[in-house]
Tab-separated table of C-alpha atoms and ligand atoms in Angstrom:
chain	number	residue	atom	x	y	z
A	1	UNK	CA	30.441	4.997	-2.880
A	2	UNK	CA	33.742	4.490	-0.414
A	3	UNK	CA	35.739	7.753	0.222
A	4	UNK	CA	39.128	7.051	-1.369
A	5	UNK	CA	41.885	7.116	1.949
A	6	UNK	CA	43.800	9.823	2.676
A	7	UNK	CA	47.678	9.502	1.938
A	8	UNK	CA	49.908	8.722	5.206
A	9	UNK	CA	52.022	11.992	5.536
A	10	UNK	CA	55.789	11.607	3.880
A	11	UNK	CA	58.003	11.102	6.176
A	12	UNK	CA	61.158	13.965	6.822
A	13	UNK	CA	63.781	14.060	8.936
A	14	UNK	CA	66.738	16.394	9.377
A	15	UNK	CA	69.948	14.804	9.954
A	16	UNK	CA	72.754	16.805	11.552
A	17	UNK	CA	75.822	16.643	9.503
A	18	UNK	CA	77.956	17.834	12.687
A	19	UNK	CA	76.875	14.087	14.166
A	20	UNK	CA	79.389	11.479	14.525
A	21	UNK	CA	79.509	8.835	11.566
A	22	UNK	CA	77.487	6.052	13.326
A	23	UNK	CA	74.699	8.094	14.643
A	24	UNK	CA	74.548	9.554	11.495
A	25	UNK	CA	74.490	5.950	9.846
A	26	UNK	CA	72.064	4.643	12.713
A	27	UNK	CA	69.450	8.112	12.202
A	28	UNK	CA	69.372	7.253	7.780
A	29	UNK	CA	68.973	3.688	8.840
A	30	UNK	CA	65.584	4.432	10.817
A	31	UNK	CA	64.887	7.281	8.109
A	32	UNK	CA	64.775	4.725	5.983
A	33	UNK	CA	62.470	2.065	7.286
A	34	UNK	CA	59.983	5.045	8.095
A	35	UNK	CA	60.003	5.522	4.189
A	36	UNK	CA	59.695	1.349	3.638
A	37	UNK	CA	56.925	1.103	6.080
A	38	UNK	CA	55.050	4.284	4.123
A	39	UNK	CA	55.841	2.578	0.551
A	40	UNK	CA	54.138	-0.458	1.931
A	41	UNK	CA	50.951	1.270	2.888
A	42	UNK	CA	51.528	2.786	-0.415
A	43	UNK	CA	51.190	-0.432	-2.051
A	44	UNK	CA	48.139	-1.604	0.214
A	45	UNK	CA	46.209	1.563	-1.194
A	46	UNK	CA	47.215	1.214	-4.680
A	47	UNK	CA	46.322	-2.618	-4.738
A	48	UNK	CA	42.860	-1.528	-2.656
A	49	UNK	CA	41.984	1.087	-5.595
A	50	UNK	CA	42.833	-1.195	-8.417
A	51	UNK	CA	40.409	-3.785	-7.033
A	52	UNK	CA	37.807	-0.966	-6.438
A	53	UNK	CA	38.314	0.050	-10.004
A	54	UNK	CA	37.874	-3.215	-11.195
A	55	UNK	CA	34.337	-3.584	-9.358
A	56	UNK	CA	33.365	0.016	-10.956
A	57	UNK	CA	34.210	-1.659	-14.661
A	58	UNK	CA	32.100	-4.497	-14.021
A	59	UNK	CA	29.330	-2.709	-12.661
A	60	UNK	CA	29.897	-0.519	-15.488
A	61	UNK	CA	29.923	-3.012	-18.335
A	62	UNK	CA	26.503	-4.571	-16.384
A	63	UNK	CA	24.684	-1.573	-16.817
A	64	UNK	CA	25.636	-1.168	-20.484
A	65	UNK	CA	24.482	-4.699	-20.804
A	66	UNK	CA	21.164	-4.194	-19.201
A	67	UNK	CA	21.057	-1.143	-21.464
A	68	UNK	CA	21.962	-3.113	-24.396
A	69	UNK	CA	18.949	-5.700	-23.575
A	70	UNK	CA	16.312	-2.925	-22.947
A	71	UNK	CA	17.000	-1.463	-26.161
A	72	UNK	CA	17.095	-4.501	-27.883
A	73	UNK	CA	14.014	-6.837	-26.669
A	74	UNK	CA	10.654	-5.952	-25.876
A	75	UNK	CA	9.262	-5.231	-22.394
A	76	UNK	CA	6.450	-5.229	-20.942
A	77	UNK	CA	4.704	-2.895	-18.461
A	78	UNK	CA	3.902	-4.034	-15.467
A	79	UNK	CA	2.829	-2.372	-11.695
A	80	UNK	CA	3.823	-3.260	-8.517
A	81	UNK	CA	0.804	-4.458	-6.605
A	82	UNK	CA	2.928	-5.762	-3.394
A	83	UNK	CA	6.478	-6.194	-2.438
A	84	UNK	CA	7.960	-8.601	0.538
A	85	UNK	CA	10.828	-8.161	2.981
A	86	UNK	CA	12.559	-10.973	1.440
A	87	UNK	CA	13.063	-9.498	-2.261
A	88	UNK	CA	9.676	-10.681	-3.768
A	89	UNK	CA	7.354	-8.707	-5.719
A	90	UNK	CA	4.305	-9.191	-6.977
A	91	UNK	CA	3.479	-7.616	-10.586
A	92	UNK	CA	-0.027	-7.660	-12.690
A	93	UNK	CA	1.088	-7.244	-16.131
A	94	UNK	CA	-0.939	-4.678	-18.333
A	95	UNK	CA	-3.628	-5.701	-20.947
A	96	UNK	CA	-4.057	-9.237	-19.446
A	97	UNK	CA	-4.222	-8.478	-16.059
A	98	UNK	CA	-2.259	-11.635	-15.123
A	99	UNK	CA	-0.418	-11.166	-11.329
A	100	UNK	CA	2.551	-13.074	-10.797
A	101	UNK	CA	5.412	-13.059	-8.107
A	102	UNK	CA	8.852	-12.666	-9.068
A	103	UNK	CA	12.064	-11.381	-7.663
A	104	UNK	CA	13.819	-8.188	-8.080
A	105	UNK	CA	17.377	-7.416	-7.588
A	106	UNK	CA	18.538	-5.740	-4.291
A	107	UNK	CA	19.398	-2.636	-5.985
A	108	UNK	CA	15.883	-2.186	-7.975
A	109	UNK	CA	13.930	-3.470	-5.086
A	110	UNK	CA	15.229	-0.819	-2.867
A	111	UNK	CA	13.457	1.553	-5.066
A	112	UNK	CA	10.072	-0.566	-5.447
A	113	UNK	CA	6.509	0.876	-3.552
A	114	UNK	CA	3.591	-0.517	-4.592
A	115	UNK	CA	1.676	1.021	-7.424
A	116	UNK	CA	5.182	1.532	-9.394
A	117	UNK	CA	5.189	0.802	-12.809
A	118	UNK	CA	8.219	-1.653	-14.136
A	119	UNK	CA	9.233	-3.091	-17.251
A	120	UNK	CA	9.086	-6.831	-17.138
A	121	UNK	CA	10.787	-9.568	-19.510
A	122	UNK	CA	9.357	-12.495	-20.851
A	123	UNK	CA	10.383	-14.028	-17.421
A	124	UNK	CA	8.955	-11.762	-15.212
A	125	UNK	CA	12.517	-10.343	-14.741
A	126	UNK	CA	11.987	-6.268	-13.445
A	127	UNK	CA	14.379	-4.631	-15.719
A	128	UNK	CA	13.787	-1.294	-15.215
A	129	UNK	CA	11.713	0.881	-12.824
A	130	UNK	CA	9.965	3.178	-15.223
A	131	UNK	CA	10.223	6.920	-14.598
A	132	UNK	CA	8.144	9.843	-15.857
A	133	UNK	CA	9.805	9.896	-19.427
A	134	UNK	CA	9.370	6.441	-19.980
A	135	UNK	CA	5.509	6.645	-18.582
A	136	UNK	CA	2.444	6.104	-20.400
A	137	UNK	CA	1.478	9.340	-18.404
A	138	UNK	CA	4.328	11.223	-20.999
A	139	UNK	CA	2.658	9.805	-24.014
A	140	UNK	CA	-1.046	9.664	-23.036
A	141	UNK	CA	-1.328	13.941	-22.184
A	142	UNK	CA	-0.307	16.526	-24.530
A	143	UNK	CA	0.925	19.413	-22.615
A	144	UNK	CA	1.460	23.063	-24.017
A	145	UNK	CA	2.296	26.029	-22.034
A	146	UNK	CA	-0.344	28.419	-23.273
A	147	UNK	CA	-0.908	27.532	-27.045
A	148	UNK	CA	-1.084	30.148	-29.381
A	149	UNK	CA	-4.307	30.289	-30.524
A	150	UNK	CA	-6.369	33.494	-29.991
A	151	UNK	CA	-10.277	33.986	-30.455
A	152	UNK	CA	-9.881	35.931	-33.159
A	153	UNK	CA	-9.200	33.033	-34.972
A	154	UNK	CA	-12.032	31.235	-34.684
A	155	UNK	CA	-14.944	32.040	-36.921
A	156	UNK	CA	-18.786	31.712	-37.197
A	157	UNK	CA	-19.196	30.395	-33.612
A	158	UNK	CA	-19.191	33.970	-31.789
A	159	UNK	CA	-22.254	33.077	-29.351
A	160	UNK	CA	-20.144	29.698	-28.471
A	161	UNK	CA	-16.738	31.450	-27.550
A	162	UNK	CA	-19.104	33.941	-25.225
A	163	UNK	CA	-20.431	31.063	-23.626
A	164	UNK	CA	-17.212	29.310	-22.976
A	165	UNK	CA	-15.422	32.841	-22.453
A	166	UNK	CA	-17.844	33.196	-19.382
A	167	UNK	CA	-17.957	29.662	-17.690
A	168	UNK	CA	-14.273	29.071	-18.375
A	169	UNK	CA	-12.013	31.966	-18.693
A	170	UNK	CA	-14.062	34.131	-16.291
A	171	UNK	CA	-13.614	31.885	-13.182
A	172	UNK	CA	-10.138	31.927	-14.107
A	173	UNK	CA	-9.200	35.589	-14.281
A	174	UNK	CA	-12.020	37.563	-12.264
A	175	UNK	CA	-12.460	34.417	-9.603
A	176	UNK	CA	-13.800	37.788	-7.160
A	177	UNK	CA	-16.605	38.356	-9.255
A	178	UNK	CA	-17.779	34.566	-8.357
A	179	UNK	CA	-16.966	35.274	-4.513
A	180	UNK	CA	-18.819	38.372	-4.163
A	181	UNK	CA	-22.210	36.879	-5.755
A	182	UNK	CA	-21.549	33.958	-3.931
A	183	UNK	CA	-21.616	31.035	-6.600
A	184	UNK	CA	-19.825	28.459	-7.602
A	185	UNK	CA	-18.762	28.717	-11.877
A	186	UNK	CA	-19.641	25.655	-13.394
A	187	UNK	CA	-17.409	22.917	-12.773
A	188	UNK	CA	-16.920	21.325	-16.190
A	189	UNK	CA	-17.694	22.567	-19.455
A	190	UNK	CA	-18.889	20.039	-22.661
A	191	UNK	CA	-18.335	20.831	-26.174
A	192	UNK	CA	-20.397	19.071	-28.209
A	193	UNK	CA	-21.191	18.881	-32.263
A	194	UNK	CA	-19.889	17.378	-35.556
A	195	UNK	CA	-16.158	16.975	-35.736
A	196	UNK	CA	-13.274	19.677	-36.770
A	197	UNK	CA	-15.820	22.414	-35.548
A	198	UNK	CA	-13.380	24.145	-33.507
A	199	UNK	CA	-13.962	22.528	-30.144
A	200	UNK	CA	-10.499	22.009	-29.797
A	201	UNK	CA	-9.362	25.707	-30.932
A	202	UNK	CA	-11.888	26.840	-28.557
A	203	UNK	CA	-10.239	25.034	-25.553
A	204	UNK	CA	-6.909	25.640	-26.318
A	205	UNK	CA	-7.647	30.122	-26.675
A	206	UNK	CA	-8.855	30.033	-23.347
A	207	UNK	CA	-5.840	28.537	-22.115
A	208	UNK	CA	-4.158	31.195	-24.099
A	209	UNK	CA	-5.770	34.333	-22.944
A	210	UNK	CA	-5.601	33.119	-19.160
A	211	UNK	CA	-1.932	32.040	-19.663
A	212	UNK	CA	-2.709	28.706	-18.410
A	213	UNK	CA	-1.508	25.143	-19.236
A	214	UNK	CA	-3.049	23.327	-21.768
A	215	UNK	CA	-3.412	19.639	-20.871
A	216	UNK	CA	-4.960	17.494	-23.306
A	217	UNK	CA	-6.059	13.798	-22.942
A	218	UNK	CA	-7.896	12.033	-25.814
A	219	UNK	CA	-10.419	9.220	-24.257
A	220	UNK	CA	-10.090	6.905	-27.634
A	221	UNK	CA	-6.311	6.938	-27.142
A	222	UNK	CA	-7.149	5.903	-23.422
A	223	UNK	CA	-9.536	3.312	-24.485
A	224	UNK	CA	-6.973	1.568	-27.338
A	225	UNK	CA	-3.634	2.614	-26.386
A	226	UNK	CA	-3.538	2.525	-22.657
A	227	UNK	CA	-5.426	-0.678	-22.034
A	228	UNK	CA	-5.141	-1.061	-18.164
A	229	UNK	CA	-4.021	2.296	-17.044
A	230	UNK	CA	-6.872	4.613	-17.760
A	231	UNK	CA	-7.886	5.029	-14.459
A	232	UNK	CA	-3.915	6.233	-13.229
A	233	UNK	CA	-4.051	8.123	-16.344
A	234	UNK	CA	-7.216	10.166	-15.354
A	235	UNK	CA	-5.667	10.396	-11.864
A	236	UNK	CA	-2.653	11.642	-13.178
A	237	UNK	CA	-4.121	14.023	-15.287
A	238	UNK	CA	-5.885	15.704	-12.431
A	239	UNK	CA	-2.418	15.864	-10.390
A	240	UNK	CA	-0.476	17.288	-13.276
A	241	UNK	CA	-3.391	19.756	-13.640
A	242	UNK	CA	-3.070	21.137	-9.659
A	243	UNK	CA	0.488	21.374	-10.574
A	244	UNK	CA	0.937	23.215	-13.204
A	245	UNK	CA	-2.297	25.614	-11.819
A	246	UNK	CA	-3.785	27.752	-13.745
A	247	UNK	CA	-4.188	24.887	-16.040
A	248	UNK	CA	-7.460	23.906	-18.587
A	249	UNK	CA	-8.090	19.876	-18.707
A	250	UNK	CA	-9.074	19.000	-22.000
A	251	UNK	CA	-10.723	15.682	-22.834
A	252	UNK	CA	-11.399	15.203	-26.183
A	253	UNK	CA	-13.900	12.101	-27.077
A	254	UNK	CA	-15.072	11.654	-23.665
A	255	UNK	CA	-17.416	9.166	-25.397
A	256	UNK	CA	-14.790	6.838	-25.377
A	257	UNK	CA	-14.440	6.657	-21.700
A	258	UNK	CA	-17.971	7.854	-21.071
A	259	UNK	CA	-20.675	6.019	-23.265
A	260	UNK	CA	-23.841	4.681	-21.906
A	261	UNK	CA	-23.376	1.296	-19.928
A	262	UNK	CA	-23.997	-1.693	-22.700
A	263	UNK	CA	-25.353	-4.990	-21.415
A	264	UNK	CA	-21.915	-6.490	-22.259
A	265	UNK	CA	-19.767	-7.497	-19.536
A	266	UNK	CA	-16.216	-8.364	-21.578
A	267	UNK	CA	-13.269	-6.913	-19.185
A	268	UNK	CA	-12.521	-3.921	-22.086
A	269	UNK	CA	-15.750	-2.446	-20.644
A	270	UNK	CA	-15.158	-2.882	-17.183
A	271	UNK	CA	-11.521	-1.194	-17.860
A	272	UNK	CA	-13.735	1.479	-19.442
A	273	UNK	CA	-16.010	1.482	-16.480
A	274	UNK	CA	-13.155	1.902	-13.930
A	275	UNK	CA	-11.790	4.712	-16.213
A	276	UNK	CA	-15.387	6.508	-16.145
A	277	UNK	CA	-15.682	6.184	-12.411
A	278	UNK	CA	-12.531	7.924	-11.844
A	279	UNK	CA	-13.314	10.772	-13.573
A	280	UNK	CA	-16.222	11.356	-11.735
A	281	UNK	CA	-14.802	10.849	-8.841
A	282	UNK	CA	-11.950	13.284	-9.538
A	283	UNK	CA	-14.466	15.445	-10.610
A	284	UNK	CA	-16.799	15.535	-7.238
A	285	UNK	CA	-13.995	16.130	-5.615
A	286	UNK	CA	-12.865	19.094	-7.107
A	287	UNK	CA	-12.744	22.570	-5.777
A	288	UNK	CA	-14.853	24.610	-8.413
A	289	UNK	CA	-13.242	27.642	-7.299
A	290	UNK	CA	-9.716	26.143	-7.964
A	291	UNK	CA	-7.668	27.544	-11.139
A	292	UNK	CA	-7.888	24.009	-13.132
A	293	UNK	CA	-10.641	24.399	-14.912
A	294	UNK	CA	-12.224	21.050	-17.290
A	295	UNK	CA	-13.342	20.995	-20.844
A	296	UNK	CA	-14.382	18.015	-22.625
A	297	UNK	CA	-15.828	17.341	-26.100
A	298	UNK	CA	-17.376	14.851	-28.247
A	299	UNK	CA	-18.754	14.380	-31.164
A	300	UNK	CA	-21.577	11.872	-30.199
A	301	UNK	CA	-23.361	13.657	-27.587
A	302	UNK	CA	-26.130	10.672	-27.868
A	303	UNK	CA	-24.006	8.134	-26.647
A	304	UNK	CA	-23.182	10.051	-23.315
A	305	UNK	CA	-23.738	8.300	-20.002
A	306	UNK	CA	-26.243	10.487	-18.335
A	307	UNK	CA	-24.065	10.191	-15.142
A	308	UNK	CA	-21.320	12.463	-16.234
A	309	UNK	CA	-23.760	15.333	-16.949
A	310	UNK	CA	-25.367	15.681	-13.290
A	311	UNK	CA	-24.616	19.031	-11.141
A	312	UNK	CA	-21.134	19.352	-10.137
A	313	UNK	CA	-19.755	17.302	-13.155
A	314	UNK	CA	-20.164	18.577	-17.000
A	315	UNK	CA	-22.922	20.944	-16.396
A	316	UNK	CA	-22.548	23.572	-18.687
A	317	UNK	CA	-23.679	22.222	-22.116
A	318	UNK	CA	-22.205	24.577	-25.027
A	319	UNK	CA	-23.026	22.881	-28.722
A	320	UNK	CA	-20.395	23.869	-31.406
A	321	UNK	CA	-22.559	23.717	-34.832
A	322	UNK	CA	-21.296	23.263	-37.957
A	323	UNK	CA	-20.730	26.896	-39.364
A	324	UNK	CA	-23.554	28.507	-41.173
A	325	UNK	CA	-23.061	30.646	-44.292
A	326	UNK	CA	-22.252	33.883	-42.551
A	327	UNK	CA	-19.248	31.661	-40.431
A	328	UNK	CA	-17.786	29.880	-43.355
A	329	UNK	CA	-17.393	33.335	-45.087
A	330	UNK	CA	-15.898	34.328	-41.938
A	331	UNK	CA	-13.407	31.433	-41.979
A	332	UNK	CA	-12.617	31.857	-45.452
A	333	UNK	CA	-11.103	34.776	-44.631
A	334	UNK	CA	-9.201	33.907	-41.706
A	335	UNK	CA	-7.749	30.809	-43.186
A	336	UNK	CA	-6.838	32.915	-45.972
A	337	UNK	CA	-5.259	35.806	-44.274
A	338	UNK	CA	-1.700	34.860	-44.760
A	339	UNK	CA	-1.913	33.851	-48.462
A	340	UNK	CA	-1.892	35.928	-51.615
A	341	UNK	CA	-5.369	35.993	-52.883
A	342	UNK	CA	-6.963	37.524	-56.298
A	343	UNK	CA	-8.736	40.603	-55.644
A	344	UNK	CA	-11.935	39.628	-57.041
A	345	UNK	CA	-12.263	36.273	-54.955
A	346	UNK	CA	-15.745	36.132	-53.143
A	347	UNK	CA	-15.630	34.697	-50.017
A	348	UNK	CA	-19.601	34.791	-49.885
A	349	UNK	CA	-19.885	33.306	-52.549
A	350	UNK	CA	-17.784	30.336	-51.783
A	351	UNK	CA	-19.265	30.160	-48.515
A	352	UNK	CA	-22.823	29.564	-50.210
A	353	UNK	CA	-21.242	27.035	-52.299
A	354	UNK	CA	-20.141	24.832	-49.037
A	355	UNK	CA	-23.089	24.499	-47.251
A	356	UNK	CA	-22.240	21.396	-44.769
A	357	UNK	CA	-18.653	21.925	-44.792
A	358	UNK	CA	-16.974	22.345	-41.158
A	359	UNK	CA	-14.183	24.485	-40.164
A	360	UNK	CA	-11.482	22.312	-40.451
A	361	UNK	CA	-13.173	20.865	-44.438
A	362	UNK	CA	-12.483	24.805	-44.889
A	363	UNK	CA	-9.107	25.167	-43.462
A	364	UNK	CA	-8.105	22.063	-45.984
A	365	UNK	CA	-10.360	23.620	-48.978
A	366	UNK	CA	-8.229	26.372	-48.932
A	367	UNK	CA	-4.764	24.696	-48.501
A	368	UNK	CA	-6.300	22.397	-51.666
A	369	UNK	CA	-6.931	25.626	-53.422
A	370	UNK	CA	-3.161	27.327	-52.785
A	371	UNK	CA	-1.619	23.862	-54.295
A	372	UNK	CA	-3.519	24.545	-57.395
A	373	UNK	CA	-1.782	27.694	-57.928
A	374	UNK	CA	1.223	26.057	-56.958
A	375	UNK	CA	0.848	23.442	-59.567
A	376	UNK	CA	0.140	26.372	-61.972
A	377	UNK	CA	2.918	28.317	-61.720
A	378	UNK	CA	1.258	31.338	-59.512
A	379	UNK	CA	1.510	32.959	-55.906
A	380	UNK	CA	-1.805	34.349	-56.414
A	381	UNK	CA	-4.701	32.190	-55.525
A	382	UNK	CA	-7.220	32.547	-57.699
A	383	UNK	CA	-11.226	32.308	-57.639
A	384	UNK	CA	-10.298	29.159	-60.170
A	385	UNK	CA	-7.943	27.336	-57.479
A	386	UNK	CA	-11.097	27.640	-55.187
A	387	UNK	CA	-13.842	25.988	-57.791
A	388	UNK	CA	-10.870	23.075	-58.618
A	389	UNK	CA	-10.169	22.656	-54.899
A	390	UNK	CA	-14.275	22.191	-54.375
A	391	UNK	CA	-14.371	20.095	-56.899
A	392	UNK	CA	-11.379	17.843	-55.861
A	393	UNK	CA	-13.090	17.696	-52.179
A	394	UNK	CA	-16.299	16.731	-53.262
A	395	UNK	CA	-15.274	13.814	-55.559
A	396	UNK	CA	-12.437	12.344	-53.353
A	397	UNK	CA	-15.708	12.528	-50.963
A	398	UNK	CA	-17.210	10.833	-53.631
A	399	UNK	CA	-20.458	12.932	-53.163
A	400	UNK	CA	-20.914	16.031	-51.826
A	401	UNK	CA	-20.003	16.934	-47.702
A	402	UNK	CA	-22.255	15.559	-45.906
A	403	UNK	CA	-22.542	16.644	-42.123
A	404	UNK	CA	-20.924	13.941	-39.790
A	405	UNK	CA	-23.625	11.183	-39.287
A	406	UNK	CA	-24.790	9.154	-36.580
A	407	UNK	CA	-24.787	12.266	-33.767
A	408	UNK	CA	-27.816	13.925	-32.318
A	409	UNK	CA	-28.211	16.515	-29.624
A	410	UNK	CA	-30.184	16.076	-26.649
B	1	LIG	N1	-14.943	27.792	-36.286
B	1	LIG	C1	-13.554	27.611	-36.868
B	1	LIG	N2	-12.919	28.619	-37.344
B	1	LIG	C2	-11.461	28.474	-37.956
B	1	LIG	N3	-11.240	27.499	-38.038
B	1	LIG	C3	-11.674	26.732	-37.780
B	1	LIG	C4	-12.852	26.092	-37.016
B	1	LIG	N4	-13.391	25.226	-36.873
B	1	LIG	C5	-11.990	24.341	-37.113
B	1	LIG	N5	-11.167	25.081	-37.672
B	1	LIG	C6	-9.981	24.759	-38.346
B	1	LIG	O1	-10.218	23.185	-38.105
B	1	LIG	C7	-8.805	22.849	-37.378
B	1	LIG	C8	-9.129	21.800	-36.529
B	1	LIG	O2	-10.458	22.243	-35.419
B	1	LIG	P1	-10.777	21.628	-34.088
B	1	LIG	O3	-9.754	20.386	-33.777
B	1	LIG	O4	-10.525	22.909	-33.041
B	1	LIG	O5	-11.860	20.590	-34.083
B	1	LIG	P2	-12.620	20.197	-32.924
B	1	LIG	O6	-14.022	20.267	-33.215
B	1	LIG	O7	-11.966	20.008	-32.017
B	1	LIG	O8	-12.641	18.746	-34.104
B	1	LIG	P3	-12.744	17.168	-33.609
B	1	LIG	O9	-14.326	16.953	-32.808
B	1	LIG	O10	-12.867	16.061	-34.907
B	1	LIG	O11	-11.386	16.815	-32.297
B	1	LIG	C9	-8.461	23.948	-36.323
B	1	LIG	O12	-6.960	23.845	-35.944
B	1	LIG	C10	-8.975	25.188	-37.374
B	1	LIG	O13	-7.516	25.324	-38.235
């Protein structure tokens, strides 16, 4: 923006009252001319300022119009492939991968680089350059600075907790131990087992214990929601983790991007392949002793492409099974800690009755029991409430709770 011009000095002149009249008149006249000149100069400046104000107002109106248009119409996300000196730009639209030569307004053009993501309208006019907030990156990743989950809140999988602490926590909290012994800690840890058994909790608890940033990305979302952006988001994920060290990267439902290759050659498959290749290359280029640890989880171990299990990738496998009876009893205790529970409620008996329940199912059972107490106008939850909750859950399911079907271990 141009600087405002400085104002001319105000002319001052002392006129000696002793001067003869004609000399005084002459002096006054020339003072008057000086003032008139300054006045003319100020007039010019005022005119220029008014003109500039009009320009700025026009600019403000234009930005407001653009803003409204952006809010009211749907735009498509595209990636800049190439820029040319004359303001022309090649963009590739996400989803259908259509490449288009378009033009960018000079102001927008100045900010564009190949690889940037932009929003384009129906006629491929570039409306805006996407920044970090509007970026898929922000939506695709869940970032928590040291999540509030402790190991003591995880029941029935003590052995798994110990394994994860050894493989993920220790390399972060005591890297010197690995250095002294001269070994690299496991590169990545894969937690596998049925849904709702505490895999996410475990990853969060490690982040909490090590004061690490927890960055979660769901494989299924990469494939469903961010079509065309998977490999870039995986790159961003690792970059983000490096920026926020110490960090735990948690890739949930990794089977969605790392499933065994199928015969079909649809473009969707190719996209998933690219995402997985990016993941593998990120892991291969990873500093094993660094301050970023990677945990992935899956309910479908049988579907995984073995390439991701090679040494230097997910080379530590930890099975997180459904809790056994003692584990279920512990989980009942954990999830009723904050509840008013009648003295005679027998968690061991409830555990015996809930064969096949996962941690997540026991959690919803305790909530359901609490609801029965509320319906009955009580603040204390009784055995009958738990029984009613079990009945309700099993009725809703149409049968006994069955362990998640369709996954197999090695
Ligand atoms: N072992 C457990 N001890 C205590 N609570 C548990 C346990 N497992 C699951 N839960 C409860 O269930 C919720 C969901 O568990 P979590 O998200 O960790 O499961 P998950 O194994 O990651 O499941 P998914 O495979 O479906 O992502 C937790 O927030 C917790 O309240």
